[in-house]
Coordinates of C-alpha atoms in Angstrom, one line a residue:
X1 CA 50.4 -2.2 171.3
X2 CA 51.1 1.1 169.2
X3 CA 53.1 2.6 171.7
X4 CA 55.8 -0.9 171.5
X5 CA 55.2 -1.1 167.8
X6 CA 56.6 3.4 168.0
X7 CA 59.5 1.7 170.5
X8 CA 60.4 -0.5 167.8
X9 CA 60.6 1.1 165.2
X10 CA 62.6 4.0 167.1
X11 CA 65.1 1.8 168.0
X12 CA 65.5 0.0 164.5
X13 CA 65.9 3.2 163.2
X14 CA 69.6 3.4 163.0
X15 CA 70.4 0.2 161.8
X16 CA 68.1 0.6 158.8
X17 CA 70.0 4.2 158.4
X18 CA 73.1 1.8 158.2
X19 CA 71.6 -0.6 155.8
X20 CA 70.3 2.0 153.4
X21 CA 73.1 4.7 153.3
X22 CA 75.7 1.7 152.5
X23 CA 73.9 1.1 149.3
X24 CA 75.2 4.6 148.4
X25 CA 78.4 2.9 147.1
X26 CA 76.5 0.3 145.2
X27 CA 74.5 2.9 143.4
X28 CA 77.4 4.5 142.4
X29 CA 79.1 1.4 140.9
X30 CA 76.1 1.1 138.6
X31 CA 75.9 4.8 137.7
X32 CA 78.8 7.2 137.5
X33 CA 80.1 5.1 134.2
X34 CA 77.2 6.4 132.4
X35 CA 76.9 10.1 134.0
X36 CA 78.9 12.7 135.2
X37 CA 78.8 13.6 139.3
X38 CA 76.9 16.6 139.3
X39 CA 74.4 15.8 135.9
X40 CA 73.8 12.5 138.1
X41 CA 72.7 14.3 141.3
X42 CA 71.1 17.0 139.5
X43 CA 69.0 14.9 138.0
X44 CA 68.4 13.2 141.5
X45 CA 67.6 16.4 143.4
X46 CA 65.1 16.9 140.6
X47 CA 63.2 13.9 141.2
X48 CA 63.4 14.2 144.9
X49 CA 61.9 17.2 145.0
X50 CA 59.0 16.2 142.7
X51 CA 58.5 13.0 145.4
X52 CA 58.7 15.4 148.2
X53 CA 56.1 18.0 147.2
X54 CA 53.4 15.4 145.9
X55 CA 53.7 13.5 149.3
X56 CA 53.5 16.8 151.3
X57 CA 50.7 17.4 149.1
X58 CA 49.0 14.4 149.6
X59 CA 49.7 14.0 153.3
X60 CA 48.6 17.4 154.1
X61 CA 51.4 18.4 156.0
X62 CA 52.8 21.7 157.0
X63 CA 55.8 23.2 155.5
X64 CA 58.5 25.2 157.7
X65 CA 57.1 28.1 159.0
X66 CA 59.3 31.7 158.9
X67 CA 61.6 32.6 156.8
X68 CA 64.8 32.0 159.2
X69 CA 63.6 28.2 159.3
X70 CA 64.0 28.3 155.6
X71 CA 67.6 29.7 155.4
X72 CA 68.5 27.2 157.9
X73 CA 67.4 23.8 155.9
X74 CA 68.6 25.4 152.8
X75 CA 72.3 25.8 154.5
X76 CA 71.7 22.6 155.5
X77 CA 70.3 20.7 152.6
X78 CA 73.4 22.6 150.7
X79 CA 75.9 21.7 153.2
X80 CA 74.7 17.6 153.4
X81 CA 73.1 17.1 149.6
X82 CA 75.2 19.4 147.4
X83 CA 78.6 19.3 149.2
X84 CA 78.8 15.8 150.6
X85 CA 77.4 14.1 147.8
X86 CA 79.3 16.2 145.2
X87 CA 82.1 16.5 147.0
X88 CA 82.3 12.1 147.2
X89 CA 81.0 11.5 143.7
X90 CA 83.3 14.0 141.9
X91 CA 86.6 13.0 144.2
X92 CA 85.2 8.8 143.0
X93 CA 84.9 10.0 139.2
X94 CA 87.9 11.1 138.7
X95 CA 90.1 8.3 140.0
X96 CA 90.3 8.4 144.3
X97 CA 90.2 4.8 145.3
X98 CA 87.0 4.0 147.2
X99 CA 88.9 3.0 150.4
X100 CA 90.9 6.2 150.5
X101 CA 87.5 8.1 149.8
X102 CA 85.9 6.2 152.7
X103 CA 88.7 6.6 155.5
X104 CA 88.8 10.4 155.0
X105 CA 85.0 10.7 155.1
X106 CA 85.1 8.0 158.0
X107 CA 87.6 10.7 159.8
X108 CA 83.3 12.9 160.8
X109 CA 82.7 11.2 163.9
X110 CA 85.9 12.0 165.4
X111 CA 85.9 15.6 163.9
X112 CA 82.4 15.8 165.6
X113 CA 83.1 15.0 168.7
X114 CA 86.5 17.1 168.6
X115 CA 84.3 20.1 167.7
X116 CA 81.3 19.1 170.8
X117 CA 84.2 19.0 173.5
X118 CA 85.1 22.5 171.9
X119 CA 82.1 24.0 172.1
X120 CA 81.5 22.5 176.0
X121 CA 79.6 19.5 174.9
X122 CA 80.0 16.3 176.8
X123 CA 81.5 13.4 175.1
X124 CA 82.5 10.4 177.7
X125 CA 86.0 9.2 177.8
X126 CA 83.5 6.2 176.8
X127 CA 82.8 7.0 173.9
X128 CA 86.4 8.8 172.6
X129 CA 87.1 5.2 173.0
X130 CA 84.6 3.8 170.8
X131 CA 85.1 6.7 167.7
X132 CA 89.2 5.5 168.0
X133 CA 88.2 1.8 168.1
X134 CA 85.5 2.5 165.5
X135 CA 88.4 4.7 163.4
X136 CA 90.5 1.7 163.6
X137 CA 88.1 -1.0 162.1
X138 CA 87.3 1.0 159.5
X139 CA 90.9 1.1 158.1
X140 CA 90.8 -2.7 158.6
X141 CA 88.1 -3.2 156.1
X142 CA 89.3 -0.4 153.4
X143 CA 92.8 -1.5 154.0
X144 CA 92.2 -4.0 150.9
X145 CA 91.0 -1.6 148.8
X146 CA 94.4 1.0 149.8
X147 CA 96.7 -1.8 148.6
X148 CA 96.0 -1.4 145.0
X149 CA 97.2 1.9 144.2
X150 CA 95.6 5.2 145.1
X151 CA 95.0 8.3 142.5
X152 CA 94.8 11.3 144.2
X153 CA 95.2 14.5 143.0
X154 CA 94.9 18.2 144.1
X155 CA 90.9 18.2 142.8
X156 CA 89.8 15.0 144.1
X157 CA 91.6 15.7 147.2
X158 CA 89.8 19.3 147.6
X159 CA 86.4 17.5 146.9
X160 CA 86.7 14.7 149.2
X161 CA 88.0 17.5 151.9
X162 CA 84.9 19.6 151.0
X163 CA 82.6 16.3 151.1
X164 CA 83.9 15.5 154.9
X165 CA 83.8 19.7 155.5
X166 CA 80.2 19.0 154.7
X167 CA 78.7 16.6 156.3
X168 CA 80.2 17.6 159.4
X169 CA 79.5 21.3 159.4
X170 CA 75.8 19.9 158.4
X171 CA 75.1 17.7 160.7
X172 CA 76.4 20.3 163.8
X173 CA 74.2 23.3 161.6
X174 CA 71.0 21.0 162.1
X175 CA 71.2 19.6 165.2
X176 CA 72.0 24.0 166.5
X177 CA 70.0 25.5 164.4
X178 CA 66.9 23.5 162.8
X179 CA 63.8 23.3 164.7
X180 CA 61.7 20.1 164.8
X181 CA 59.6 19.7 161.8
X182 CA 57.9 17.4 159.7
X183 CA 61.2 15.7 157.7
X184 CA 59.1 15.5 154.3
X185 CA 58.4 19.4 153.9
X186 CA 62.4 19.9 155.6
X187 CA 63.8 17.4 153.0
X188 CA 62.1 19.5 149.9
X189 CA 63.3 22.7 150.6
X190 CA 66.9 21.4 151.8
X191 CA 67.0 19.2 148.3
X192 CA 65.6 22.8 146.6
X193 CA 69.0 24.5 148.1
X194 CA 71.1 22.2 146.7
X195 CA 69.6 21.6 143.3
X196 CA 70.5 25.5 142.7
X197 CA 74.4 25.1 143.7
X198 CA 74.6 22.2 141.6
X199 CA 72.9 23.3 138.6
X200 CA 75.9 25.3 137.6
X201 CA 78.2 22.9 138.1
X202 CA 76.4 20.5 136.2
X203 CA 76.1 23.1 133.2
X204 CA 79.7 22.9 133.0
X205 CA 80.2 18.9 132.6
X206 CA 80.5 18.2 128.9
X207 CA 80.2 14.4 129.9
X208 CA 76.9 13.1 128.3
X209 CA 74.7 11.3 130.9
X210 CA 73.7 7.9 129.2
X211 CA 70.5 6.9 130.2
X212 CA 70.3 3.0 129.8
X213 CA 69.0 0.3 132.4
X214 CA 71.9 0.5 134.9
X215 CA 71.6 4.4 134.8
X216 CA 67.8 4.3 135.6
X217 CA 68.1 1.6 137.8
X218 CA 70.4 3.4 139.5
X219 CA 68.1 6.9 139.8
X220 CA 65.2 5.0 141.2
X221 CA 67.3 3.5 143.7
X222 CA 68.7 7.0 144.6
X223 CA 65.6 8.9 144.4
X224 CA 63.1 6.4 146.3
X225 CA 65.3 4.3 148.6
X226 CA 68.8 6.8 149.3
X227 CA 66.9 9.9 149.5
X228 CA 63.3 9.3 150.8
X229 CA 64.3 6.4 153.0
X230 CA 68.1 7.4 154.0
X231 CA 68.1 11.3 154.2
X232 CA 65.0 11.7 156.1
X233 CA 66.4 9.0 158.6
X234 CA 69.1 11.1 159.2
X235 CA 67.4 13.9 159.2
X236 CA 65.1 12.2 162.2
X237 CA 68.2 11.0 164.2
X238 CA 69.9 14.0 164.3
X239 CA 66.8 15.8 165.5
X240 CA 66.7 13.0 167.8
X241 CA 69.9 12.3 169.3
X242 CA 73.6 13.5 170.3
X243 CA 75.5 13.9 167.1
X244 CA 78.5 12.3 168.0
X245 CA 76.6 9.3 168.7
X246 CA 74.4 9.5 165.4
X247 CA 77.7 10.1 163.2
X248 CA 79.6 7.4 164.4
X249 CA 76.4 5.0 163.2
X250 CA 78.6 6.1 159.9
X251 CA 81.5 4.0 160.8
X252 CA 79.2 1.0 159.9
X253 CA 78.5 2.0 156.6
X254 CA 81.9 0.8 155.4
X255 CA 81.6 -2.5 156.7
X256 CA 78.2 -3.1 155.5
X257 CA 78.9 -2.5 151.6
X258 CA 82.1 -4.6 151.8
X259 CA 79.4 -7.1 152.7
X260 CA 77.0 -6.0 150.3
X261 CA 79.8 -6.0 147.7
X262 CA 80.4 -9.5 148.6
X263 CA 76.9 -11.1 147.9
X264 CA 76.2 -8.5 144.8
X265 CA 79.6 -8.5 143.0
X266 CA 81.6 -11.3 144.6
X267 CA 83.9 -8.8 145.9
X268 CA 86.4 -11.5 148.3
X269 CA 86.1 -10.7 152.1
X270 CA 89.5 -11.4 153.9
X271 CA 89.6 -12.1 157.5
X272 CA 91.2 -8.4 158.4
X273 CA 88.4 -7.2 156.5
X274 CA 85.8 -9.5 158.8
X275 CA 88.0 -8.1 162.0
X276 CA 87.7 -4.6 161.2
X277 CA 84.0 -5.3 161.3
X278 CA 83.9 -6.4 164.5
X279 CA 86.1 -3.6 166.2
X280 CA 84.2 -1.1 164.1
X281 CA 80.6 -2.9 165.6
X282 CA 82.5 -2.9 168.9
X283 CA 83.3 0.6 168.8
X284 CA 80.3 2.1 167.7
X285 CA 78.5 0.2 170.9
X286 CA 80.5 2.0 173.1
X287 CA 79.6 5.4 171.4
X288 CA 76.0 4.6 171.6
X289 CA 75.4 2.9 174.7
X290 CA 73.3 4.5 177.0
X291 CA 75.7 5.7 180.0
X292 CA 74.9 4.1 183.1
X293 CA 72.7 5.7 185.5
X294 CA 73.8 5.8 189.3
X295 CA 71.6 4.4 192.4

């Protein structure tokens, strides 16, 4: 019985990824009107930390040992906290549409797997398939959201560029570099690398960070449920899995907050938007799918 109840919970594993990194956009919604980018995620790194170090405390478990296992979670936590997430949330603030901000970001899977074949790794005509089919969908469902008009401008185009850069850099840096360890210890010190890049930054906002309900309400939700729950998922697939099929779990992420949007906000759901999330579901199978093994 404990070794189905492991089976299961291995493979719900990405699908929960799914559920909780598409409340990233929600929690945005409810707090960048009352906080600047980087004050906002400094703040969140903070409290991050402080959860990480009392539960490493309390469970007793080992941090990374050596000093190169160190430098290579803190390029990583820099590279996936502080450039990704400051890279989206400054590029948002400042006026990108979230579509736009979600179809270049939604561009990693296919960067990653251009990079793999590069470097000699083996992606399956298979699965090129599924990232274009998954590429697709996901400009079905933004598509709404590119109709209305579309501020870009040189700095939130450099940040979304860097936030993309990122995750994508990141995610190939972990999977090379980072040996196995426990993913609460890993989280801390990669959240302790990027809370010193984005102090400065945040000492240079001149934005006052309100701190009412929807801003709290907002940090909790980042803190306990986008950081604990969703960064040390991803943390555990990539150790676990090719990263060109873990990325392309991403694709999903779009779809799933258009739905979330829809039962929180009443955001309408057209039927391109309910085709693009079948094609992007449909593509993202084909990534994943084990490939058949031969008699």
């Amino acid at each position: 019985m404990p070794e189905q109840r492991r089976l299961a919970w291995l493979n719900a594993m990405p699908w929960l990824f799914v559920l909780i990194w598409s409340t990233g956009f929600i929690v945005a919604r409810y707090g960048m009107p009352n906080s600047p980018p980087f004050t906002f995620l400094l703040w969140r790194y903070v409290f991050s930390i402080l959860c990480f170090v009392l539960w490493v405390k309390w469970a007793r478990v080992p941090w990374p040992q050596g000093r190169a296992q160190w430098w290579h979670l803190a390029v990583t936590g820099v590279l996936m906290h502080a450039g990704y997430l400051g890279g989206v949330w400054a590029a948002v603030k400042v006026g990108m549409g979230a579509g736009l901000t979600a179809l270049i970001v939604g561009l990693q899977p296919v960067i990653t797997a251009i990079w793999l074949s590069a470097r000699g790794g083996h992606v399956t005509r298979r699965q090129w398939q599924g990232l274009a089919l998954g590429f697709v969908g996901l400009a079905m469902v933004v598509s709404r959201k590119l109709e209305g008009g579309i501020e870009v401008t040189p700095w939130s185009l450099t940040m979304i560029t860097m936030a993309l850069v990122s995750i994508t850099t990141g995610t190939l840096y972990q999977k090379r570099f980072v040996q196995p360890c426990d993913v609460r210890s890993a989280n801390a010190v990669q959240l302790m690398a990027a809370y010193l890049v984005t102090l400065p930054l945040a000492l240079m906002e001149t934005e006052v960070a309100l701190w009412n309900s929807e801003m709290i309400w907002a940090m909790v939700w980042a803190v306990l449920v986008l950081t604990l729950g969703g960064s040390s998922l991803f943390y555990i697939l990539i150790q676990r899995g090719a990263a060109a099929s873990v990325t392309s779990l991403l694709y999903l992420v779009p779809p799933t907050t258009a739905v979330m949007a829809w039962v929180l906000f009443n955001e309408p759901i057209t039927l391109v938007t309910l085709a693009g999330i079948v094609v992007t579901a449909a593509g993202v199978s084909l990534v994943v799918r084990p490939p058949k093994i031969a008699a």
